[in-house]
Short mmCIF file of C-alpha atoms and ligand atoms in Angstrom, two decimals:
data_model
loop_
_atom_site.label_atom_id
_atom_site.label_comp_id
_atom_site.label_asym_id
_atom_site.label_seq_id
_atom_site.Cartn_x
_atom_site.Cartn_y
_atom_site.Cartn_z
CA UNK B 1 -20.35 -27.03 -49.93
CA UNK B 2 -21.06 -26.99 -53.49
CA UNK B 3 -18.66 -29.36 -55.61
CA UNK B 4 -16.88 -25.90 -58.05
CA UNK B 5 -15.80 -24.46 -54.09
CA UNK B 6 -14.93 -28.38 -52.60
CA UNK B 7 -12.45 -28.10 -55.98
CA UNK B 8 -10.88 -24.37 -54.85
CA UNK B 9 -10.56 -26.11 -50.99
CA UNK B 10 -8.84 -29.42 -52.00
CA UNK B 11 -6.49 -27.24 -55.23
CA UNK B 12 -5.36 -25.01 -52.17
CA UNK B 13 -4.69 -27.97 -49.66
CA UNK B 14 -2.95 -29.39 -52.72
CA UNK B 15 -0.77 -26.41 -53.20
CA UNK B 16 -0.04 -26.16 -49.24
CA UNK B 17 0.86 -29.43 -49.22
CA UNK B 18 3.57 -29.14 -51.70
CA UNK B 19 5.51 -26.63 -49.29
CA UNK B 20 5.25 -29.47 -46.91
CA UNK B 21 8.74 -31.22 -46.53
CA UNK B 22 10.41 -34.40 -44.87
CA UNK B 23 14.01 -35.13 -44.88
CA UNK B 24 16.01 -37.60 -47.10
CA UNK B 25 19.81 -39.84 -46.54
CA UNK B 26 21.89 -38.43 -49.06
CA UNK B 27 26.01 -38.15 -50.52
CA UNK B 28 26.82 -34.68 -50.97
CA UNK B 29 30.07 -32.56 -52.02
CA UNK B 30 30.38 -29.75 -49.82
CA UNK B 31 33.14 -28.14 -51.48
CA UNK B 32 34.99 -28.31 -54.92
CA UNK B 33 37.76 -30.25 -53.42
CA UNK B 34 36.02 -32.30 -50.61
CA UNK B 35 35.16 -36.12 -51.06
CA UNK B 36 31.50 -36.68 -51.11
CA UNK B 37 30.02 -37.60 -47.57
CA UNK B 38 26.87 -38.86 -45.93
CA UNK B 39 24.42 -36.07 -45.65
CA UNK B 40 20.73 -35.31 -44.76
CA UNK B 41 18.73 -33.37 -47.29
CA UNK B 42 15.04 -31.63 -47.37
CA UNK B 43 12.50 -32.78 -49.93
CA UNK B 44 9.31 -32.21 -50.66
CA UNK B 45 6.18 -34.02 -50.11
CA UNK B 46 4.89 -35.21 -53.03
CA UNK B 47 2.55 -32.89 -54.38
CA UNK B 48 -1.11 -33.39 -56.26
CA UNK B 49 0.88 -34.31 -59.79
CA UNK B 50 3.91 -35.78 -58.26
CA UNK B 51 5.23 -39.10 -57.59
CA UNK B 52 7.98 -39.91 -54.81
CA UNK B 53 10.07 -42.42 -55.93
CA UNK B 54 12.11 -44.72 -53.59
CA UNK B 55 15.83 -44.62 -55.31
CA UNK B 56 17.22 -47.85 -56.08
CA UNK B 57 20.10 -47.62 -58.31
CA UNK B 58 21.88 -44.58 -59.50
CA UNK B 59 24.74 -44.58 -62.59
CA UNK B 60 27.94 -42.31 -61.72
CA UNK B 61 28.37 -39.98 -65.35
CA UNK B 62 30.93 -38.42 -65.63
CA UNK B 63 29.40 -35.12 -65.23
CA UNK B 64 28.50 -35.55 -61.63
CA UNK B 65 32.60 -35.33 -61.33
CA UNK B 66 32.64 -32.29 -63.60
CA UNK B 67 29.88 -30.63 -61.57
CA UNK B 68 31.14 -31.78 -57.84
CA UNK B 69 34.57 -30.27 -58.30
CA UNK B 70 33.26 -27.50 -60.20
CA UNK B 71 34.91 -27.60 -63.33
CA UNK B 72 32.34 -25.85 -65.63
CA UNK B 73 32.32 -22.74 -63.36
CA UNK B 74 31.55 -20.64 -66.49
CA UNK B 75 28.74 -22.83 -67.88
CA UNK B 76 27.15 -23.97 -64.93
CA UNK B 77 28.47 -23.25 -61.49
CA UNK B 78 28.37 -25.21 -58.62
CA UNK B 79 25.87 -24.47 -55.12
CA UNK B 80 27.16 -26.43 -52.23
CA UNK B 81 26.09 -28.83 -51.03
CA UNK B 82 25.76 -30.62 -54.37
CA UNK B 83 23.68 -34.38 -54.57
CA UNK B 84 24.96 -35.17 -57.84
CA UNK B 85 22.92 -38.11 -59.91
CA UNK B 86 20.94 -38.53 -62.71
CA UNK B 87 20.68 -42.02 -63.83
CA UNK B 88 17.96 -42.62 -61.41
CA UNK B 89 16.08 -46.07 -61.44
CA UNK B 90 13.27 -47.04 -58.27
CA UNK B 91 9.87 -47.78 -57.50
CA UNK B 92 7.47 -45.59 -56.82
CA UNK B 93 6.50 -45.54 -53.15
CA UNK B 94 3.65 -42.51 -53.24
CA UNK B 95 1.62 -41.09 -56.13
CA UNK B 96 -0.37 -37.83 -55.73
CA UNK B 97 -3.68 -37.55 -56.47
CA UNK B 98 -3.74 -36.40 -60.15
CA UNK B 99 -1.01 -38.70 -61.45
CA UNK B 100 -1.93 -40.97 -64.26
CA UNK B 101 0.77 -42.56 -65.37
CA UNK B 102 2.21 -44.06 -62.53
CA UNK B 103 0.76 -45.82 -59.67
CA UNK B 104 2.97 -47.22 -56.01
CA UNK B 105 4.54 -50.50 -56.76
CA UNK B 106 5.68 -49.31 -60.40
CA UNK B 107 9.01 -48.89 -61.68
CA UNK B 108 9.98 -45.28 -62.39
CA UNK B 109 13.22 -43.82 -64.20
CA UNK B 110 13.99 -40.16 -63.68
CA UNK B 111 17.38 -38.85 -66.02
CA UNK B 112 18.59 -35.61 -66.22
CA UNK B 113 15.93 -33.44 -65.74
CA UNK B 114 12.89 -32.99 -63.78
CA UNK B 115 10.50 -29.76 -64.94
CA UNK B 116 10.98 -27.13 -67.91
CA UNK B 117 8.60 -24.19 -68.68
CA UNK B 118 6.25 -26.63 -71.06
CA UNK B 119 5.20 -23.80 -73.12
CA UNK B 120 8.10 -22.54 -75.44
CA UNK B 121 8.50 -23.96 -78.94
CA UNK B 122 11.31 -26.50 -77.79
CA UNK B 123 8.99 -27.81 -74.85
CA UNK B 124 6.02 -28.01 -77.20
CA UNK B 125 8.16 -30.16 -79.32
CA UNK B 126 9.74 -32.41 -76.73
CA UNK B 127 13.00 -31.26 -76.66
CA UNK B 128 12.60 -30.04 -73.04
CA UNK B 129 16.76 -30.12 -72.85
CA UNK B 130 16.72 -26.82 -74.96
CA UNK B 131 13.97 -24.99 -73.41
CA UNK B 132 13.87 -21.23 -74.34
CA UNK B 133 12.54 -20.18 -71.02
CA UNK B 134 14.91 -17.66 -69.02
CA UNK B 135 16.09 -20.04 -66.78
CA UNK B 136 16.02 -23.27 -69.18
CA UNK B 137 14.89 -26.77 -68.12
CA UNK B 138 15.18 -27.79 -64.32
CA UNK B 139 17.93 -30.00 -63.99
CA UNK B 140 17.96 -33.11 -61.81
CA UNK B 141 20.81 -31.53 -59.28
CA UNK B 142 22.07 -27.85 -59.02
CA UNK B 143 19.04 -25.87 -61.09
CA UNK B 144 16.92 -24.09 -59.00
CA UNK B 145 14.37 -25.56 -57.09
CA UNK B 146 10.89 -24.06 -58.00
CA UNK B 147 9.15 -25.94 -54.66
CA UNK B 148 11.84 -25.53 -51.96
CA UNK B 149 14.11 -22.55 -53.04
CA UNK B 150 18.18 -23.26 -52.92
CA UNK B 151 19.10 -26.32 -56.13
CA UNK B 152 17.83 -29.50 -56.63
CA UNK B 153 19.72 -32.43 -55.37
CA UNK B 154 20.24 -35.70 -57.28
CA UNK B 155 20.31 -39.09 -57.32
CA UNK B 156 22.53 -40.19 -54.82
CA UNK B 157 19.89 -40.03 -51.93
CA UNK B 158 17.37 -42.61 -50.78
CA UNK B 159 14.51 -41.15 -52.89
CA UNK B 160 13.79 -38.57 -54.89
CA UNK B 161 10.11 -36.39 -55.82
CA UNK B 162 9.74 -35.20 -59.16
CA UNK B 163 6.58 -34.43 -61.34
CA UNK B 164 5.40 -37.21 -63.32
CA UNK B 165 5.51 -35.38 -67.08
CA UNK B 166 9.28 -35.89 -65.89
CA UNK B 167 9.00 -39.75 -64.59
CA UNK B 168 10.09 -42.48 -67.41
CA UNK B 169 8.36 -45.82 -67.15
CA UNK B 170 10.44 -48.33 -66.75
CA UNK B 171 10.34 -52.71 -68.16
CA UNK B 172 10.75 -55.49 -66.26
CA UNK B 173 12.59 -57.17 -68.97
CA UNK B 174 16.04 -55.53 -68.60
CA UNK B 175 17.67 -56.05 -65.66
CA UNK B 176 17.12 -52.60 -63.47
CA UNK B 177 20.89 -51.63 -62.26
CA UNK B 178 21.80 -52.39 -66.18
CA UNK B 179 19.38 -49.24 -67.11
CA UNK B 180 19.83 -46.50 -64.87
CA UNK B 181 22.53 -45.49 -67.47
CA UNK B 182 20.63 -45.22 -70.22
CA UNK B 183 19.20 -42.36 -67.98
CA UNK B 184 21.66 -40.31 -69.38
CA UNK B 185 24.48 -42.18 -70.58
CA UNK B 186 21.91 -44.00 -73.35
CA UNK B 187 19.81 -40.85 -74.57
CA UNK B 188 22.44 -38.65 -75.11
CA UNK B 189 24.56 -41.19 -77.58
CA UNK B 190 20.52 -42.16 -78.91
CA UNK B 191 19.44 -38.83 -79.32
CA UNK B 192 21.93 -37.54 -81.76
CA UNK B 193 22.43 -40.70 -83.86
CA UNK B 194 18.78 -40.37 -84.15
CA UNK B 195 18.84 -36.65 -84.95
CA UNK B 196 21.56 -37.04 -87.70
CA UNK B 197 19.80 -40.33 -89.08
CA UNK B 198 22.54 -42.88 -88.32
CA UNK B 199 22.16 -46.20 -90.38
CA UNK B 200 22.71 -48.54 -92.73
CA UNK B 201 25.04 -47.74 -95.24
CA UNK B 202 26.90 -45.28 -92.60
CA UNK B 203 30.05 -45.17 -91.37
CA UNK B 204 29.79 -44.06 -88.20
CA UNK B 205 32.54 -43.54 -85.07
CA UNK B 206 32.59 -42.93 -81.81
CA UNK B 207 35.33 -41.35 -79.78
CA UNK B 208 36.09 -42.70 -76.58
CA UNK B 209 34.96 -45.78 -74.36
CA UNK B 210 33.47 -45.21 -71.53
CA UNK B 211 29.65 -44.61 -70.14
CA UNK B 212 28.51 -42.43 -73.25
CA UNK B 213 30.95 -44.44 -75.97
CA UNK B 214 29.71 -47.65 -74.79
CA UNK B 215 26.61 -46.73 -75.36
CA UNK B 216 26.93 -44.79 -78.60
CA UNK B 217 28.68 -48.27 -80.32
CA UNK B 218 25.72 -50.74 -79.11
CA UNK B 219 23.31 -47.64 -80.73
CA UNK B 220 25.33 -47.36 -83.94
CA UNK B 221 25.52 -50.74 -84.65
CA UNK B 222 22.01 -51.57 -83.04
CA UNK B 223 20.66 -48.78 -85.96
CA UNK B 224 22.75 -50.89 -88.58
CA UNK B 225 25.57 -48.51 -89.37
CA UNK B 226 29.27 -49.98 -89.86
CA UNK B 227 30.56 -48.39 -86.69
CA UNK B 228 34.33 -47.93 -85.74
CA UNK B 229 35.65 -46.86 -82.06
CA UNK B 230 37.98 -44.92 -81.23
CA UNK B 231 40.52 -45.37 -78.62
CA UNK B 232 43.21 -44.58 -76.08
CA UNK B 233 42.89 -47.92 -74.57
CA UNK B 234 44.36 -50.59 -76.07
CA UNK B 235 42.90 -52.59 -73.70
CA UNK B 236 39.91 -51.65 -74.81
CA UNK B 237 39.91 -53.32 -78.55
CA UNK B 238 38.34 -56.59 -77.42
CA UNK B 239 35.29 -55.17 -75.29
CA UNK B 240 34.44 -52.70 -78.17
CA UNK B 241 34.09 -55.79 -81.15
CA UNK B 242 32.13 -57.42 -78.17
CA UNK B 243 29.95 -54.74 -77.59
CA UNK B 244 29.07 -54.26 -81.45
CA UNK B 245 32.12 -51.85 -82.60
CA UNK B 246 33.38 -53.56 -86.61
CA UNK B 247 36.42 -52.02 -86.04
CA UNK B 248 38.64 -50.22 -83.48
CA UNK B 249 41.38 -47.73 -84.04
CA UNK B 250 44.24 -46.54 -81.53
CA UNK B 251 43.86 -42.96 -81.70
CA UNK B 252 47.88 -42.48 -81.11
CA UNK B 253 48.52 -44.61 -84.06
CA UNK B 254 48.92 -41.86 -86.52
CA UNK B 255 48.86 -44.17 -89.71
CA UNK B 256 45.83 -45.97 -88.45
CA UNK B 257 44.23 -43.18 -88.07
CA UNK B 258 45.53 -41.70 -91.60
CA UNK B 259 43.64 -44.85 -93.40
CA UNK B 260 40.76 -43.31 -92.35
CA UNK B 261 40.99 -40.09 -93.91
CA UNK B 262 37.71 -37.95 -95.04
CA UNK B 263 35.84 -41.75 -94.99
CA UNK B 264 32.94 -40.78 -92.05
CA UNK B 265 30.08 -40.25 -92.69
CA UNK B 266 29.19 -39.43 -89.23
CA UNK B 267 31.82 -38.92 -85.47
CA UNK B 268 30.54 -38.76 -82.38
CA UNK B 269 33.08 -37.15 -79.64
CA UNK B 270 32.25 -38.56 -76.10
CA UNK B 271 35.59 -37.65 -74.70
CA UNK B 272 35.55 -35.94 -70.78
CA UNK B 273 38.91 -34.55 -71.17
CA UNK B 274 41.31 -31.87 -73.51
CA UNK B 275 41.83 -33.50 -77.01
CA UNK B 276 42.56 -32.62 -80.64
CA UNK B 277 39.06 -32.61 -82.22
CA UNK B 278 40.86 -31.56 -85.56
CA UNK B 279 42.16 -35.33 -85.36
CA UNK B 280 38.62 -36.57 -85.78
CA UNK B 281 37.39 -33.79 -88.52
CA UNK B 282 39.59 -34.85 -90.76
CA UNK B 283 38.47 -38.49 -90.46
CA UNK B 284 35.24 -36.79 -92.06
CA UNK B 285 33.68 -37.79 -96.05
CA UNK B 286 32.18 -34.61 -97.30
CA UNK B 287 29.13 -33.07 -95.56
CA UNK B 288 29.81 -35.23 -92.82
CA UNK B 289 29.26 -33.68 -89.41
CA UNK B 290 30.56 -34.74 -86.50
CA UNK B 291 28.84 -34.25 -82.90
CA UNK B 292 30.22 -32.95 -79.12
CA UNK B 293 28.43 -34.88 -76.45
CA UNK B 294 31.71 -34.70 -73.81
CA UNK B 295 32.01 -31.41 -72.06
CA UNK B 296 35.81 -31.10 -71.11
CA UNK B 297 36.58 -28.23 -68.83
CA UNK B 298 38.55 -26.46 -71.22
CA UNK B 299 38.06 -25.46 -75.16
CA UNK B 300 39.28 -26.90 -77.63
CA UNK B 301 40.82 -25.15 -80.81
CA UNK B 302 39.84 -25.89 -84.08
CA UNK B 303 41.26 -24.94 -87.43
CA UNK B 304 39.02 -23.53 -90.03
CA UNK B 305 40.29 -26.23 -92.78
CA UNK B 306 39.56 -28.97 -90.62
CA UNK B 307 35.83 -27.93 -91.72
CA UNK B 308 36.20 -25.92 -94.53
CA UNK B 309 37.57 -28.98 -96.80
CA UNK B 310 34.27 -31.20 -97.26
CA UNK B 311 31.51 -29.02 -96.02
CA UNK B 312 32.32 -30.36 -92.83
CA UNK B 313 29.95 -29.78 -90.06
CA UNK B 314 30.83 -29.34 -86.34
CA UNK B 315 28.10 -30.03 -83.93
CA UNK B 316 26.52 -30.11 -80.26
CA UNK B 317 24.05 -31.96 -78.79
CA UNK B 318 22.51 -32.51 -75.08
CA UNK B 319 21.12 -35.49 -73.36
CA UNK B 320 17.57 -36.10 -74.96
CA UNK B 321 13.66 -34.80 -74.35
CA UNK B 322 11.63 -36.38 -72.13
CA UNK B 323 9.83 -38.44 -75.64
CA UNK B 324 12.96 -39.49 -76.86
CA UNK B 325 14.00 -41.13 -73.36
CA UNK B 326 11.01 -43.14 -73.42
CA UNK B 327 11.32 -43.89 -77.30
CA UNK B 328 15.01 -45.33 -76.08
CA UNK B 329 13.84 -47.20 -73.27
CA UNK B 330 11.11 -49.24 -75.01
CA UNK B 331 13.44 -49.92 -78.03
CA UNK B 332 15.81 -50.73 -75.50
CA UNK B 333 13.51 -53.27 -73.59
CA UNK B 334 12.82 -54.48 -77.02
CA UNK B 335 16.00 -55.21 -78.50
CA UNK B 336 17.56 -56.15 -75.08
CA UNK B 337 19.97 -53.31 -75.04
CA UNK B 338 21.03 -52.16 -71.37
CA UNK B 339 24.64 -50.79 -69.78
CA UNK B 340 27.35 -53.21 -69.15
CA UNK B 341 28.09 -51.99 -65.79
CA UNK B 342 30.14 -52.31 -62.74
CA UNK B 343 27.99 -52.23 -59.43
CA UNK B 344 29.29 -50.45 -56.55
CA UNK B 345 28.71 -49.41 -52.74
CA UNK B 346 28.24 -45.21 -52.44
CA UNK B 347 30.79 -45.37 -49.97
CA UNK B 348 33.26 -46.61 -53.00
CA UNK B 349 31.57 -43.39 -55.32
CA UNK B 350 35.20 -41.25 -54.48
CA UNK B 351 37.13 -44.31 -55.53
CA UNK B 352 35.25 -44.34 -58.90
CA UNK B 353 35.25 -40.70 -59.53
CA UNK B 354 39.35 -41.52 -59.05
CA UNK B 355 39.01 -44.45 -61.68
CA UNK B 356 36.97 -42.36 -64.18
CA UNK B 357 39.80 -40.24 -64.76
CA UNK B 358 42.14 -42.78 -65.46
CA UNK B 359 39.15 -44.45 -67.95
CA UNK B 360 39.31 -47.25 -65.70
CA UNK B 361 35.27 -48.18 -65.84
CA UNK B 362 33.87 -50.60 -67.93
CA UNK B 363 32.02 -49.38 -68.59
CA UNK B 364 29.68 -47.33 -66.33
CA UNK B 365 29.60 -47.58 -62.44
CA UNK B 366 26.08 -47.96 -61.01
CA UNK B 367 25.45 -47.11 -57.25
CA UNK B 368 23.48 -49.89 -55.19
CA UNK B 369 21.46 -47.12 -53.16
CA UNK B 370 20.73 -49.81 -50.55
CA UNK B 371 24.28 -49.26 -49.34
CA UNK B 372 23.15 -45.93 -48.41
CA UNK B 373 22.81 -46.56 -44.31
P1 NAP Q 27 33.64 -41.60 -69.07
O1 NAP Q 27 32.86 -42.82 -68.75
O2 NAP Q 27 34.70 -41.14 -68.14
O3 NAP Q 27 34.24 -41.82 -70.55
C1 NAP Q 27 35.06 -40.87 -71.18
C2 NAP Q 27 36.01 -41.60 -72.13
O4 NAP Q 27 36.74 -40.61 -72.85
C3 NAP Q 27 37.07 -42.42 -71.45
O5 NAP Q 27 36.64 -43.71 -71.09
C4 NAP Q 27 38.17 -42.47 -72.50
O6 NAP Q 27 37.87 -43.47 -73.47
C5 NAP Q 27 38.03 -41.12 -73.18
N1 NAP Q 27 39.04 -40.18 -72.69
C6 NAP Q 27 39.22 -39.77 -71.40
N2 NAP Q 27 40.25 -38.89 -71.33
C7 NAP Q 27 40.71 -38.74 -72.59
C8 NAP Q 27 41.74 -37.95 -73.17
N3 NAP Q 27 42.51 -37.14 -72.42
N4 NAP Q 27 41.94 -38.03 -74.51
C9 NAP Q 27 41.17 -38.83 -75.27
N5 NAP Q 27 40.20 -39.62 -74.77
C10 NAP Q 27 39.97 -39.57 -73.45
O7 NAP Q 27 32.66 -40.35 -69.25
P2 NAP Q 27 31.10 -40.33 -69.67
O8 NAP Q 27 30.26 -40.42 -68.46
O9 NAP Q 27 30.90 -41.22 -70.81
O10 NAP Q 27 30.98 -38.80 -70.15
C11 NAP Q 27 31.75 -38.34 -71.23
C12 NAP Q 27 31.59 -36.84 -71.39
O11 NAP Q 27 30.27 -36.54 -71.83
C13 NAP Q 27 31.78 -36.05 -70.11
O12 NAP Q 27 32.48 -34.85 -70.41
C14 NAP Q 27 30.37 -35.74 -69.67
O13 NAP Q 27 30.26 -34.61 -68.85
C15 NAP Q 27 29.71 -35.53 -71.01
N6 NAP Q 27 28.26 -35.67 -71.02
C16 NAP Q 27 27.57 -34.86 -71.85
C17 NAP Q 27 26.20 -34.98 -71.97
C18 NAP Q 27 25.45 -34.14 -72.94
O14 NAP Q 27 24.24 -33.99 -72.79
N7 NAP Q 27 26.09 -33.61 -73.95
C19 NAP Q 27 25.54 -35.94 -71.20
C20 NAP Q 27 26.28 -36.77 -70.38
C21 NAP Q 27 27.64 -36.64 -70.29
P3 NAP Q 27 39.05 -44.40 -74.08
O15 NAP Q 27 39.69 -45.09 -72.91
O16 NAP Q 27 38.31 -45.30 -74.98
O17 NAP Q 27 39.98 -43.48 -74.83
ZN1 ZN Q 28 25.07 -37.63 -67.31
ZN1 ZN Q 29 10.40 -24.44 -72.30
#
């Protein structure tokens, strides 16, 4: 055999093996209303440019709850059985043969996505979140699968294959459990602050404490701006200074929030649930803009003069590209930034999803997969 048709034979027994599956311990919702359960799932074999990656820890976001009861049925419905997860940290167990980055033995990260089209102008710039192709970016859980057909299951499973242009390299330095939620929870509060140039001289807040909020006041005040946190939670006040807030307002306390009138340079909205944004325009200096990263279920109104008064600007933004992730990583390994996080066992995952609602984490719940029997 000459060595151009020994390349056709091995592509094709590359591309045969990819169809080739085994099966996986998983917690799945089967319905919008059911608790998640034990539950065996089918992936694939890793193929030629893939690496398998045995699951260690996965963060609980607060979208998995969104997405396992449904509640963006417009945006994104939900295919049953759903494997929610995407704060994904493990060691890779198998590399195929054409993977360069990673080899077995090395810690691996996968977030919130794990394939896009790679051709369109986003992809070609790194922002694989916003890729132009018809069906967008693959997500982690409930996009289609391109290998197997049905969705893609998450994170909560025992392992997990993905393609390694998708796989995040992981440091030693930070403590692992600690940065699964930077997975998500850490790019999408990096990304924008990024985007919009957060820094010194700034004043920056962030709505809301939990996973994302956390994260987005260690960021702030990591990139130097004065950063101020806002809050439902009393409770909450001495955590946030902690955790690098300057100041923290009660977002009930209308004259506290009053003082604070067209001062921002910069808001960034975290919150899961219904809320006034108009609230947190006002708090905005002119040509200040102020950034969605929570998805409630339902919209939210907002008047005209909230922006038209200062040039305000109102603005989205979703998780991160795949470059960015890794940018936040290493900066995070750097300056020692991770997730202050509570572990738990995936049989308590219900419980938390019950906990989350009442902003009762501090200030992200991380799944110990090994508890996954
Ligand atoms: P989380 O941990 O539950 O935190 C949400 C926080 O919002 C709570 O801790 C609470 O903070 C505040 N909050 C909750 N209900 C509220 C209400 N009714 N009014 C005012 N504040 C309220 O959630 P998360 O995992 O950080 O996710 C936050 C949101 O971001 C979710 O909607 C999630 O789906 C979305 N998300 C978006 C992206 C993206 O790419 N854009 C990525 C990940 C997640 P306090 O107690 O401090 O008030
Ligand atoms: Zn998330
Ligand atoms: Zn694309």
């Amino acid at each position: 055999m000459n060595e151009a048709t020994q390349q056709t034979v091995l592509e094709k027994e590359g591309a045969s093996q990819e169809k080739r599956t085994y099966t996986a311990k998983a917690y799945a919702a089967t319905s919008p209303i059911a608790a998640l359960a034990s539950a065996t799932i089918t992936r694939r074999e890793p193929g030629t440019e893939d690496v398998e990656i045995e699951i260690l820890y996965c963060g609980v976001c607060h979208s998995d709850l969104h997405q396992v009861r449904n509640e963006w049925q417009s945006a994104m419905p939900t295919v049953y059985p759903c494997v929610p997860g995407h704060e994904i940290v493990g060691r890779v167990v198998k590399a195929g043969r054409a993977v360069k980055k990673f080899k077995e033995g090395d810690l691996a990260a996968v977030g919130c996505m794990v394939d896009s089209c790679r051709t369109c102008r986003s992809c070609r710039e790194g922002l694989e979140q916003y890729c132009e192709c018809e069906s967008g970016a693959t997500l982690t859980y409930n996009s289609p699968d391109k290998h197997l057909g049905g969705v893609t299951y998450g994170g909560y499973s025992e392992n997990i294959v993905v393609n390694e242009a998708f796989v995040l390299g992981v440091s030693e330095k930070l403590s692992l459990a600690a940065t699964a939620p930077l997975l998500c929870a850490g790019i999408t509060t990096y990304s924008p602050l990024r985007h919009w140039n957060v820094g010194k001289g700034q004043k920056v807040g962030i709505v809301g404490l939990g996973g994302l909020g956390h994260m987005g006041v260690k960021f702030a005040s990591a990139f130097g701006a004065q950063t101020v946190l806002f809050t439902t939670s009393a409770g909450k006040t001495a955590d946030a200074l902690r955790l690098g807030a300057h100041e923290v307002v009660l977002t009930k306390n209308e004259a506290e929030m009053q003082k604070h009138a067209g001062s921002f340079d910069f808001i960034l909205d975290t919150v899961s649930a219904e809320h006034d944004l108009n609230a947190y325009l006002n708090l905005l200096s002119r040509d200040g803009a102020m950034v969605l990263v929570g998805a409630p279920e339902k919209p939210a109104p907002v008047a005209a003069f909230s922006v038209i008064g200062n040039r305000r600007q109102l603005a989205g933004s979703a998780i991160g590209g795949i470059r960015e992730t890794q940018e936040m990583l290493d900066f995070c390994a750097e300056r020692g930034i991770a997730c202050d996080i509570e572990l738990i066992r995936i049989q308590q995952v219900n419980e938390a999803y019950e906990r989350l609602l009442k902003s009762e984490v501090k200030y992200r719940f991380v799944i110990d997969m090994a508890s996954l029997q």
